[in-house]
Each structure stands twice: as C-alpha cells, then as structure tokens.
PDB file of C-alpha atoms in Angstrom:
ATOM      1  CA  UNK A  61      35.261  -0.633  13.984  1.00  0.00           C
ATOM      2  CA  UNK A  62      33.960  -3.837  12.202  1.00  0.00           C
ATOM      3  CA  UNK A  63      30.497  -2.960  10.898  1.00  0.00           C
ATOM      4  CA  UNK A  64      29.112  -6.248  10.655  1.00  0.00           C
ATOM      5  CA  UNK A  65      30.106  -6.498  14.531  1.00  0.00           C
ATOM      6  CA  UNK A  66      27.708  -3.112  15.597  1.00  0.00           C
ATOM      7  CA  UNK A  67      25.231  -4.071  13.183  1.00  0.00           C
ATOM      8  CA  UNK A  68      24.733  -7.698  14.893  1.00  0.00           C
ATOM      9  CA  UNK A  69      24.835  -5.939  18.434  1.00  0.00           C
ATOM     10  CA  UNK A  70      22.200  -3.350  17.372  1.00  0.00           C
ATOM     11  CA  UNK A  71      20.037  -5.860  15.773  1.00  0.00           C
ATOM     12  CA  UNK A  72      19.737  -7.763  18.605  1.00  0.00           C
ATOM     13  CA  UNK A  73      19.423  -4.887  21.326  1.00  0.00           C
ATOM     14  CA  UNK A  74      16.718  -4.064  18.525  1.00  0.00           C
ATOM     15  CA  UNK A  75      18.247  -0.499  18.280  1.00  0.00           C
ATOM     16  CA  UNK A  76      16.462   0.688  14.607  1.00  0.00           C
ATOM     17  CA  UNK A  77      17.172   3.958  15.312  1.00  0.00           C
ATOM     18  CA  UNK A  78      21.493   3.417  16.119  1.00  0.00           C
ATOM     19  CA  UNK A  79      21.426   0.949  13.096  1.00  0.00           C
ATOM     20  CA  UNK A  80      20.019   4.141  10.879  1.00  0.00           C
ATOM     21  CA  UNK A  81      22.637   5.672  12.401  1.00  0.00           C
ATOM     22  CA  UNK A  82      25.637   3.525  11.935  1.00  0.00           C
ATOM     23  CA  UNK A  83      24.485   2.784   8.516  1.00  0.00           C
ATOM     24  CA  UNK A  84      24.368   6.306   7.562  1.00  0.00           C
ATOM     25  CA  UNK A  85      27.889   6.663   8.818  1.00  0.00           C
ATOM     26  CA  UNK A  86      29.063   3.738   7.317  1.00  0.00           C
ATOM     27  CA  UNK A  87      27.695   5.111   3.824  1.00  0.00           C
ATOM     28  CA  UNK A  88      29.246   8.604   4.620  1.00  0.00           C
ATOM     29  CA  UNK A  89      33.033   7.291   5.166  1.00  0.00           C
ATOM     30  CA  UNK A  90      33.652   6.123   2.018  1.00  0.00           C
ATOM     31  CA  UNK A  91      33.332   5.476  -1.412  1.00  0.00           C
ATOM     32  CA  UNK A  92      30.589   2.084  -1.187  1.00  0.00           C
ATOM     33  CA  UNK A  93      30.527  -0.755  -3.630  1.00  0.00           C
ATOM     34  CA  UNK A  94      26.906  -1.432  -5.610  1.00  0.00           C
ATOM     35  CA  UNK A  95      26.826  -4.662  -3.023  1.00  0.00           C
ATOM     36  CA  UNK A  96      27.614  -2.130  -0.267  1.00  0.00           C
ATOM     37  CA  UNK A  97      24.890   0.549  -0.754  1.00  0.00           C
ATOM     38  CA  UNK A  98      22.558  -1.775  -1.839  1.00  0.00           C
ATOM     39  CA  UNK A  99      23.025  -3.517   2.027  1.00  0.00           C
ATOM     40  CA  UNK A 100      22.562   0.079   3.485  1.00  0.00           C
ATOM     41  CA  UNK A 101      19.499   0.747   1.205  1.00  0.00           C
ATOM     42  CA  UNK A 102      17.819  -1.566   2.163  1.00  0.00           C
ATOM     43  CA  UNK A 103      18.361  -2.112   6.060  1.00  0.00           C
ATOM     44  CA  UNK A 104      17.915   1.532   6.612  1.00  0.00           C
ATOM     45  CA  UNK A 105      14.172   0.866   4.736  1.00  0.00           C
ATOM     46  CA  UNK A 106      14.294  -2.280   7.230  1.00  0.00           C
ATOM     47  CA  UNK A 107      14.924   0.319  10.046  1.00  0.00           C
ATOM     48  CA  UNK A 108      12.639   2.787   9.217  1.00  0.00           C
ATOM     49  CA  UNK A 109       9.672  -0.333   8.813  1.00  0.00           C
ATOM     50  CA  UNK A 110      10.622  -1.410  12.253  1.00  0.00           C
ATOM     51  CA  UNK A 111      10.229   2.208  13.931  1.00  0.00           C
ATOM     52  CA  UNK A 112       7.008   1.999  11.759  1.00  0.00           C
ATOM     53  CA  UNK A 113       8.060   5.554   9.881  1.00  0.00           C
ATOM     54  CA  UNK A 114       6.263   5.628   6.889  1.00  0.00           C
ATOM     55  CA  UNK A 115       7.741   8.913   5.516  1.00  0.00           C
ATOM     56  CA  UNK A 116      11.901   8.544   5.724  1.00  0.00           C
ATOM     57  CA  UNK A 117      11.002   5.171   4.791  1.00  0.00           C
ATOM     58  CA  UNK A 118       9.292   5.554   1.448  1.00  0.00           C
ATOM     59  CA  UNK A 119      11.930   8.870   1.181  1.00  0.00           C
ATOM     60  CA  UNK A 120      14.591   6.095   1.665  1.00  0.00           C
ATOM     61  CA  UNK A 121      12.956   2.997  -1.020  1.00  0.00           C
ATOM     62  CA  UNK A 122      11.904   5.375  -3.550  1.00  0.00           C
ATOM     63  CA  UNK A 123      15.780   6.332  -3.881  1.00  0.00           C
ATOM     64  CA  UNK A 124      16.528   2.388  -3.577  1.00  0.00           C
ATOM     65  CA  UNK A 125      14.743   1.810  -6.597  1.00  0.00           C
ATOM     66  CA  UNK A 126      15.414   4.443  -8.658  1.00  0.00           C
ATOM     67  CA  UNK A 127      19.170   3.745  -7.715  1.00  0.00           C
ATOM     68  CA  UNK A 128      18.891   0.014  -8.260  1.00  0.00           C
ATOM     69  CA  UNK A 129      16.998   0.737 -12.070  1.00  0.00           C
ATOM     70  CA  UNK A 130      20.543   1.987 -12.708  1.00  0.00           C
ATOM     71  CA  UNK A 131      22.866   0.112 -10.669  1.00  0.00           C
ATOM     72  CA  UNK A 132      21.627  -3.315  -9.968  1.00  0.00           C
ATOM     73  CA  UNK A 133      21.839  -6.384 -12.245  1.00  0.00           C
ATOM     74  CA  UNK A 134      18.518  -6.912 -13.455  1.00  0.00           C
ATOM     75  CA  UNK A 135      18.402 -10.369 -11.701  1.00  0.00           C
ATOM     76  CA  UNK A 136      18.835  -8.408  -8.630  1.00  0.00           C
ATOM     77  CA  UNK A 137      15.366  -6.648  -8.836  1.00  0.00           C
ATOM     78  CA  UNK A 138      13.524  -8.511  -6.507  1.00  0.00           C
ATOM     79  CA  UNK A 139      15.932  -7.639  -3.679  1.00  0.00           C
ATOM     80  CA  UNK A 140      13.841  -4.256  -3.451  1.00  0.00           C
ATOM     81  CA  UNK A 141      10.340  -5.558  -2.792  1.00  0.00           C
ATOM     82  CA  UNK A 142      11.329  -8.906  -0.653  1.00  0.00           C
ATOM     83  CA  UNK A 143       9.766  -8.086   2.725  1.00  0.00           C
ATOM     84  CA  UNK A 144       6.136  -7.613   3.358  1.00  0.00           C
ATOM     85  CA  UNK A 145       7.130  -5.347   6.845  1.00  0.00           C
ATOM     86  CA  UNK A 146       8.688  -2.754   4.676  1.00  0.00           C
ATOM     87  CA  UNK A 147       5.474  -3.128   2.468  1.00  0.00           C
ATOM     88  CA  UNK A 148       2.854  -3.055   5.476  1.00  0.00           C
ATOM     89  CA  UNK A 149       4.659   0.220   6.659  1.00  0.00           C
ATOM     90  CA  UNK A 150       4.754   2.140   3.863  1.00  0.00           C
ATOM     91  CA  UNK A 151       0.667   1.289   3.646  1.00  0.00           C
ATOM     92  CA  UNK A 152       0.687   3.721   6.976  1.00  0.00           C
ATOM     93  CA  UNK A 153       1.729   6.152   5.027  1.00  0.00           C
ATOM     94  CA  UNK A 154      -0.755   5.833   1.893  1.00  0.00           C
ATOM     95  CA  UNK A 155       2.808   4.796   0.247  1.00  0.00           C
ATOM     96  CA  UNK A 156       1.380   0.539  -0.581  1.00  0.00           C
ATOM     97  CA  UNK A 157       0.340   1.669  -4.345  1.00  0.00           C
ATOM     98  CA  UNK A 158       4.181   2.640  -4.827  1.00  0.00           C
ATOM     99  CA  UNK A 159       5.954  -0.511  -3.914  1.00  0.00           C
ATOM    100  CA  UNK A 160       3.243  -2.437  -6.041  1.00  0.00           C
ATOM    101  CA  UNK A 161       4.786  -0.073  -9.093  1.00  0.00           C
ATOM    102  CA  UNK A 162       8.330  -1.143  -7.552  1.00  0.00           C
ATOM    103  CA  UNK A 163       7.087  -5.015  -7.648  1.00  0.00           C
ATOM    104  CA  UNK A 164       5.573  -4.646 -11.107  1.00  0.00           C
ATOM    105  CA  UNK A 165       9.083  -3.091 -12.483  1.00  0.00           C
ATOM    106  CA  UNK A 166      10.956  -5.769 -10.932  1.00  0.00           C
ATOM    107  CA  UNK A 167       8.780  -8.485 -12.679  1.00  0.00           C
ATOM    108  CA  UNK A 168       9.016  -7.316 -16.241  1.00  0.00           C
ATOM    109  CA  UNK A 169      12.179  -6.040 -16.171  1.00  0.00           C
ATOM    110  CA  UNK A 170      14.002  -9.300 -14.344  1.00  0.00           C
ATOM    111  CA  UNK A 171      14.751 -12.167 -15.711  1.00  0.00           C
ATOM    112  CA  UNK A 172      13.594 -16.240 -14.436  1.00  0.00           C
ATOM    113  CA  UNK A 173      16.652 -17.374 -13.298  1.00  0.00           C
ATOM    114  CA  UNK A 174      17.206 -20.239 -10.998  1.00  0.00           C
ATOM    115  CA  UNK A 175      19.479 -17.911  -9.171  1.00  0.00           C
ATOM    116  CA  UNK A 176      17.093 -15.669  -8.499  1.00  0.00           C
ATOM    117  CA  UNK A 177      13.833 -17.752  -8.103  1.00  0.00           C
ATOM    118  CA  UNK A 178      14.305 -17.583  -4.224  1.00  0.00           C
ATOM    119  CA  UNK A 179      14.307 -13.695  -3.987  1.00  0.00           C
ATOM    120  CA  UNK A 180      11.487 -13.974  -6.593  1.00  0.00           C
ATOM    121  CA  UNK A 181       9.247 -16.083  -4.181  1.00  0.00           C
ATOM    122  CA  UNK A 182       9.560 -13.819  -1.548  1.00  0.00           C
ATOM    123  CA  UNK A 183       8.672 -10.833  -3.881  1.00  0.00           C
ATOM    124  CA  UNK A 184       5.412 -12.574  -4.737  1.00  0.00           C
ATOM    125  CA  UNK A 185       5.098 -13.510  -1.122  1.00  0.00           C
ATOM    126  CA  UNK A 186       5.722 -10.659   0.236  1.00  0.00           C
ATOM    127  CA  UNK A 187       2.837  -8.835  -2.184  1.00  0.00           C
ATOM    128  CA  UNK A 188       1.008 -11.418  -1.431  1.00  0.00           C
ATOM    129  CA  UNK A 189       0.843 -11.444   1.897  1.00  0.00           C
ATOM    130  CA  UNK A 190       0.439  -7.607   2.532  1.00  0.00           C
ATOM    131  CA  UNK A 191      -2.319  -7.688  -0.067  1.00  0.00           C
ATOM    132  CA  UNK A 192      -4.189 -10.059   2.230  1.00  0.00           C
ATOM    133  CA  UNK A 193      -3.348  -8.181   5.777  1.00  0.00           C
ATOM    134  CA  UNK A 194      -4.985  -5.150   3.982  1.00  0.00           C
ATOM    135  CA  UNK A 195      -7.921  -7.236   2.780  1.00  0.00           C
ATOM    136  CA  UNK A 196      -7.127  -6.036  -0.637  1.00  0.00           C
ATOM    137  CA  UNK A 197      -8.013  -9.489  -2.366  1.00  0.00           C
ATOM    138  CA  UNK A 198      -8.922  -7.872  -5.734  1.00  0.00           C
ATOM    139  CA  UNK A 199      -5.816  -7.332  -6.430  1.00  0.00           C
ATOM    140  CA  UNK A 200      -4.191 -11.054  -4.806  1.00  0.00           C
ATOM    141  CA  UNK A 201      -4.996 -12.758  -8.799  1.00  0.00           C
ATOM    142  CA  UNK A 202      -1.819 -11.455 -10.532  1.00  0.00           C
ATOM    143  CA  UNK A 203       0.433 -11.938  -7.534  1.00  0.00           C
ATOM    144  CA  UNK A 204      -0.632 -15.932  -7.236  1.00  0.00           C
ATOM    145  CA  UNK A 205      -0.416 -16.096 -10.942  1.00  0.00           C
ATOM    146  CA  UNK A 206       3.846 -15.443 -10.591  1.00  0.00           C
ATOM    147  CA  UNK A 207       3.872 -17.434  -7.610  1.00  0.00           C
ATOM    148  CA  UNK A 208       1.879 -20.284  -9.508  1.00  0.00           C
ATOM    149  CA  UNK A 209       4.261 -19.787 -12.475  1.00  0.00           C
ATOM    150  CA  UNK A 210       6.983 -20.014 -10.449  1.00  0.00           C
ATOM    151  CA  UNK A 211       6.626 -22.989  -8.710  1.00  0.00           C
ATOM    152  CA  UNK A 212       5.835 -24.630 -11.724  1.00  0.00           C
ATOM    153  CA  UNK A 213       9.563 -23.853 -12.876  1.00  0.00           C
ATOM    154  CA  UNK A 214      11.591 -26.730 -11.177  1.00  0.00           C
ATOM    155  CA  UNK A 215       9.451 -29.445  -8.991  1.00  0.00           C
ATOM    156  CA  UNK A 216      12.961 -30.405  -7.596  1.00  0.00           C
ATOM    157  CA  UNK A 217      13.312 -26.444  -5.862  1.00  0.00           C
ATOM    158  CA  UNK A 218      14.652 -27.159  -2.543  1.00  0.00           C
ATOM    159  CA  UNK A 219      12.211 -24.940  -1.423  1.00  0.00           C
ATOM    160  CA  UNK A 220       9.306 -26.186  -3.336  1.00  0.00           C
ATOM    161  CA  UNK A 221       7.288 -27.272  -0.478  1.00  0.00           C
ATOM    162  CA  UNK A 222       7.347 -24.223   1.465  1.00  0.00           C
ATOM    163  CA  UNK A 223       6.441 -22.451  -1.774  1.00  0.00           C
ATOM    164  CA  UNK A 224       3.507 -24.521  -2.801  1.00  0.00           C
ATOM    165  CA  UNK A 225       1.903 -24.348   1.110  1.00  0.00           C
ATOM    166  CA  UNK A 226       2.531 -20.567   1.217  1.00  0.00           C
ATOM    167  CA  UNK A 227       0.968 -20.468  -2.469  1.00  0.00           C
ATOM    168  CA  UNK A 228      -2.405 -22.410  -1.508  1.00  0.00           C
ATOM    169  CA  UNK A 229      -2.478 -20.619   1.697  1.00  0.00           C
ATOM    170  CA  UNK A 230      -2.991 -17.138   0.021  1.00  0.00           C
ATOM    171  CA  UNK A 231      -4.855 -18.499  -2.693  1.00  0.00           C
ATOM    172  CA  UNK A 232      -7.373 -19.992   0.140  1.00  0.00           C
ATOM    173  CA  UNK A 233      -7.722 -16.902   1.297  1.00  0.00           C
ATOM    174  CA  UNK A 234      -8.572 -15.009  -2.304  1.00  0.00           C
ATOM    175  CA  UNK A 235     -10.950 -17.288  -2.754  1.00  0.00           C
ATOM    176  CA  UNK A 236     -12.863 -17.665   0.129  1.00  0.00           C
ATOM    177  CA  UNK A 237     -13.180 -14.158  -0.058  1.00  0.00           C
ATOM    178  CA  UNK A 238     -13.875 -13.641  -3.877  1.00  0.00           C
ATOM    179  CA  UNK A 239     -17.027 -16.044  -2.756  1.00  0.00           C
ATOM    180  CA  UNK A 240     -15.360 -19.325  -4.960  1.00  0.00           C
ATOM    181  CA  UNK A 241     -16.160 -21.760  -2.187  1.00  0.00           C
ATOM    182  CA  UNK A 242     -16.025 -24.519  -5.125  1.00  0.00           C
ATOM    183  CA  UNK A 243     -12.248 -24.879  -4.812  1.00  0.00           C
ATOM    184  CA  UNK A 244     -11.586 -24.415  -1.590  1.00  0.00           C
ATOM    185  CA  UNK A 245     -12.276 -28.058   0.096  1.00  0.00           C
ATOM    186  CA  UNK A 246     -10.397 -29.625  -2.402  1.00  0.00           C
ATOM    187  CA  UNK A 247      -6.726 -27.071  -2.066  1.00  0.00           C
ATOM    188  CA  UNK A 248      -7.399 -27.667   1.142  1.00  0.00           C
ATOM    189  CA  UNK A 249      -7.075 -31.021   1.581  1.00  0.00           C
ATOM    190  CA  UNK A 250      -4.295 -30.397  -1.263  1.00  0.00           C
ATOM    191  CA  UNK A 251      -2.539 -28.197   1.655  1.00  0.00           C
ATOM    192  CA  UNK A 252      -3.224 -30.393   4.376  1.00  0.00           C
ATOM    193  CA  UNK A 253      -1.198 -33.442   2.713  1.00  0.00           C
ATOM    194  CA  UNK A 254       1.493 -31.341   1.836  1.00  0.00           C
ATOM    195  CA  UNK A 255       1.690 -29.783   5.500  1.00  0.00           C
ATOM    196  CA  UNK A 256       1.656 -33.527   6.734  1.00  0.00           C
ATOM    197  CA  UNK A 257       5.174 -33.766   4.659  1.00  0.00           C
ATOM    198  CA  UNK A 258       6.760 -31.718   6.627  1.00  0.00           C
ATOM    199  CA  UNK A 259      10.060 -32.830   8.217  1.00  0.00           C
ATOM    200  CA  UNK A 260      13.437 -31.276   9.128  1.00  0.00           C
ATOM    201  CA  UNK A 261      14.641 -32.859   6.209  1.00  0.00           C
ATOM    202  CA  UNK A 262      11.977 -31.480   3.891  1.00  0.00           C
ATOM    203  CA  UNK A 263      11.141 -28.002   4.560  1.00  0.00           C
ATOM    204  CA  UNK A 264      13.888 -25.481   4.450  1.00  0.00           C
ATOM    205  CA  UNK A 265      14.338 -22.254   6.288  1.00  0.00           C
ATOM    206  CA  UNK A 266      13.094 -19.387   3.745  1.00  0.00           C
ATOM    207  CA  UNK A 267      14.612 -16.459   5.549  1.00  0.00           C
ATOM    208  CA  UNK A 268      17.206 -16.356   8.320  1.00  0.00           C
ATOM    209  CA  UNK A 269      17.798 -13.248  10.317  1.00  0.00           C
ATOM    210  CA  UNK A 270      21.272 -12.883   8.981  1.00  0.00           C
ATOM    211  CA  UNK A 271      24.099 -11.076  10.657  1.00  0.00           C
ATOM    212  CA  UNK A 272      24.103  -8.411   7.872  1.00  0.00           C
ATOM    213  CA  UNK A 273      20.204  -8.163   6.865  1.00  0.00           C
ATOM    214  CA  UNK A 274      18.446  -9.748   4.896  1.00  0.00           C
ATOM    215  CA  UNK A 275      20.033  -8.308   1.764  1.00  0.00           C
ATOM    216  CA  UNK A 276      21.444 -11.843   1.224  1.00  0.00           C
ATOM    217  CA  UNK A 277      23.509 -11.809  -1.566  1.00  0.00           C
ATOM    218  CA  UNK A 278      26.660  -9.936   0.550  1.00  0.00           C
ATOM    219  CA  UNK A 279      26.542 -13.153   2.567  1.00  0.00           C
ATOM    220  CA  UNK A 280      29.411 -14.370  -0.205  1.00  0.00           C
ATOM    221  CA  UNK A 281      32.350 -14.424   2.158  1.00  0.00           C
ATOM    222  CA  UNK A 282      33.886 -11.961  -0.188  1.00  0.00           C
ATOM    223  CA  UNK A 283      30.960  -9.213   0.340  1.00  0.00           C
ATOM    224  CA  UNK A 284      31.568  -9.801   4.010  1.00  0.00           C
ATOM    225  CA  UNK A 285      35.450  -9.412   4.051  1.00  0.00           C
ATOM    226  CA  UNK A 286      34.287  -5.770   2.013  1.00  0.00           C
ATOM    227  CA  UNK A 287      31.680  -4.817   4.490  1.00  0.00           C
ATOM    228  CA  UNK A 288      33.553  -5.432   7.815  1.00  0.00           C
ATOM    229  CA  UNK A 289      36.823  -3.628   6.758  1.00  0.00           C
ATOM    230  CA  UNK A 290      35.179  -0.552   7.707  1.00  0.00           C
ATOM    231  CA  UNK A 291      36.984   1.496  10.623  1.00  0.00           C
TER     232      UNK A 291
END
C-alpha cells in the first residue's frame, strides 16, 4: 500500500477520521524516521482539528512537542505551531494558553534562518490570527512584533508582500480595537497600495494543500520515496 496514495484519497473524500486511522497504522508498522513521525504528528493534530476534537487533539500536540524538544532540529520548531485551525480547536477545549507556551518555546529556542523564515511567518500568523478570531487583542503586540521583525529580515523574501499585507492586516485590527485610531488611516492606505501590487507574478502561494500535509519539509523527493515505501 503506498501511503502517500490513501492519504491523498482520504484527504480529498475529507475522511479525518480514516486518515487518523491510516496514520496510526502507518506509525504502528514500523520503526519511523524523525521526518516520518513528525508527518504523522502533526496530520493526526490536523485530523483531530478538522473533526473539531479538542481533547485527542491537545493529547496528540502536547506529545508533538515534547517529542520535537528532543528530536527536532531546532530550526524545525515552528513546524509545531504553523496552523491557526489546530490552534482555534484546541481553544474549544480551554487548551489556546498551551500552544501559546508551544509558540513561545519555539521562538526562543529557534534560530532566524532564511530557511526557516517561511514556517516562522506562519507561526506568527497563525498566533496571530487565532488571537484575533478570539478577540484576544491584548495579547496580538508580541506576536506583530516577530512578524514586524521578520519582515524586516530580507526586503527581497519572495514572500514579502504577502507577509507585509497579512502583517498590517492584523495590526489594523489590534489597533482599532486597542482604541489607536491615529495610525490606522495611514497603514491603511499603506495596505491598500500594497494590495494594488498584486499580480500572479508578485504574490506567491503561502500554503498549498500538499499531497502529504502540510508538514512541508518531507516534500524533498527523498522524504517522499521514505514515506510511500510503506506496504
């Protein structure tokens, strides 16, 4: 049985609850690679956010991290808090405050590579973003501040447009809320004339809805030649 095969098929029948399953055998029938588990860690915790199970789910990510403090390159830290659905579920459960710890370890502990700056925008994105479905705008400062820092990094990031629209877009929305109207006119305007640069040429895709999650570093042809030998 090729793996990555079922997994596409049960992604787009949107069976959660047979890719739990087929994960969890996959993960049972052998001895699994750091690239390997990490893929099953975290699209089980994709699963479990989809079927909107706050419980296995947090059961599941609290293992994730404690498993990638050990296992993972620290570069790799962001991987864990990159999507704001697992995020938004795990608030369901009264679970949110833990996967802002999770974020929190993964900034001091990882460093600012250019190889990792994409995960680490859609760490800070994904924080971001939850913090603002929750109307939790208190605590949006510290969050903008890393995605501020980071775009500052490289003006030539391929995906420095995206970043800096999703950046003043959350930032509009802390401060209209924390009552600064001062600011707001002029980021956006600021936003507006960076919207209006938007081309197919310009903008690049953030994240695709890969065959094999969104765990994107196994998308290395030689992760997927591991992955889909399993029979």
């Amino acid at each position: 049985m090729n793996i990555v095969h079922f997994f596409q098929e049960l992604v787009v029948r949107g069976d959660h609850q047979g890719m739990i399953e087929l994960l969890k055998n996959f993960e049972q029938s052998r001895k699994l690679s750091v690239h390997e588990r990490g893929w099953v860690y975290w699209n089980v915790s994709d699963g479990y956010a989809l079927l909107r199970e706050p419980e296995p789910l947090y059961a599941n990510h609290r293992e994730f991290f404690e498993w990638g403090k050990e296992n993972l390159a620290p570069e790799q830290l962001h991987w864990i808090v990159s999507d704001s659905t697992q995020a938004l579920s795990l608030s369901l459960g009264n679970y949110f405050d833990h996967w802002m710890d999770w974020y929190q370890y993964a900034c001091d502990h990882a460093p600012k590579l250019e190889t990792n700056r994409g995960v680490r925008f859609e760490s800070h994105r994904a924080l971001g973003g939850s913090l603002w479905v929750l109307e939790r705008y208190s605590a949006m400062d510290s969050v903008l501040e890393n995605m501020n820092q980071l775009i500052q990094e490289d003006e030539t990031w391929s995906n420095i447009l995206f970043a800096r629209i999703t950046y003043n877009k959350q930032r509009l929305a802390y401060l209209y809320h924390a009552g600064e109207v001062a600011g707001v006119e002029a980021l956006l305007n600021e936003t507006m004339d960076w919207i209006d640069e938007i081309n197919d040429g310009t903008l690049s895709i953030s994240r695709k809805d890969e065959v094999v999650g969104s765990w994107r570093i196994l998308m290395s042809p030689e992760i997927r030649r591991e992955i889909s030998t399993f029979r």
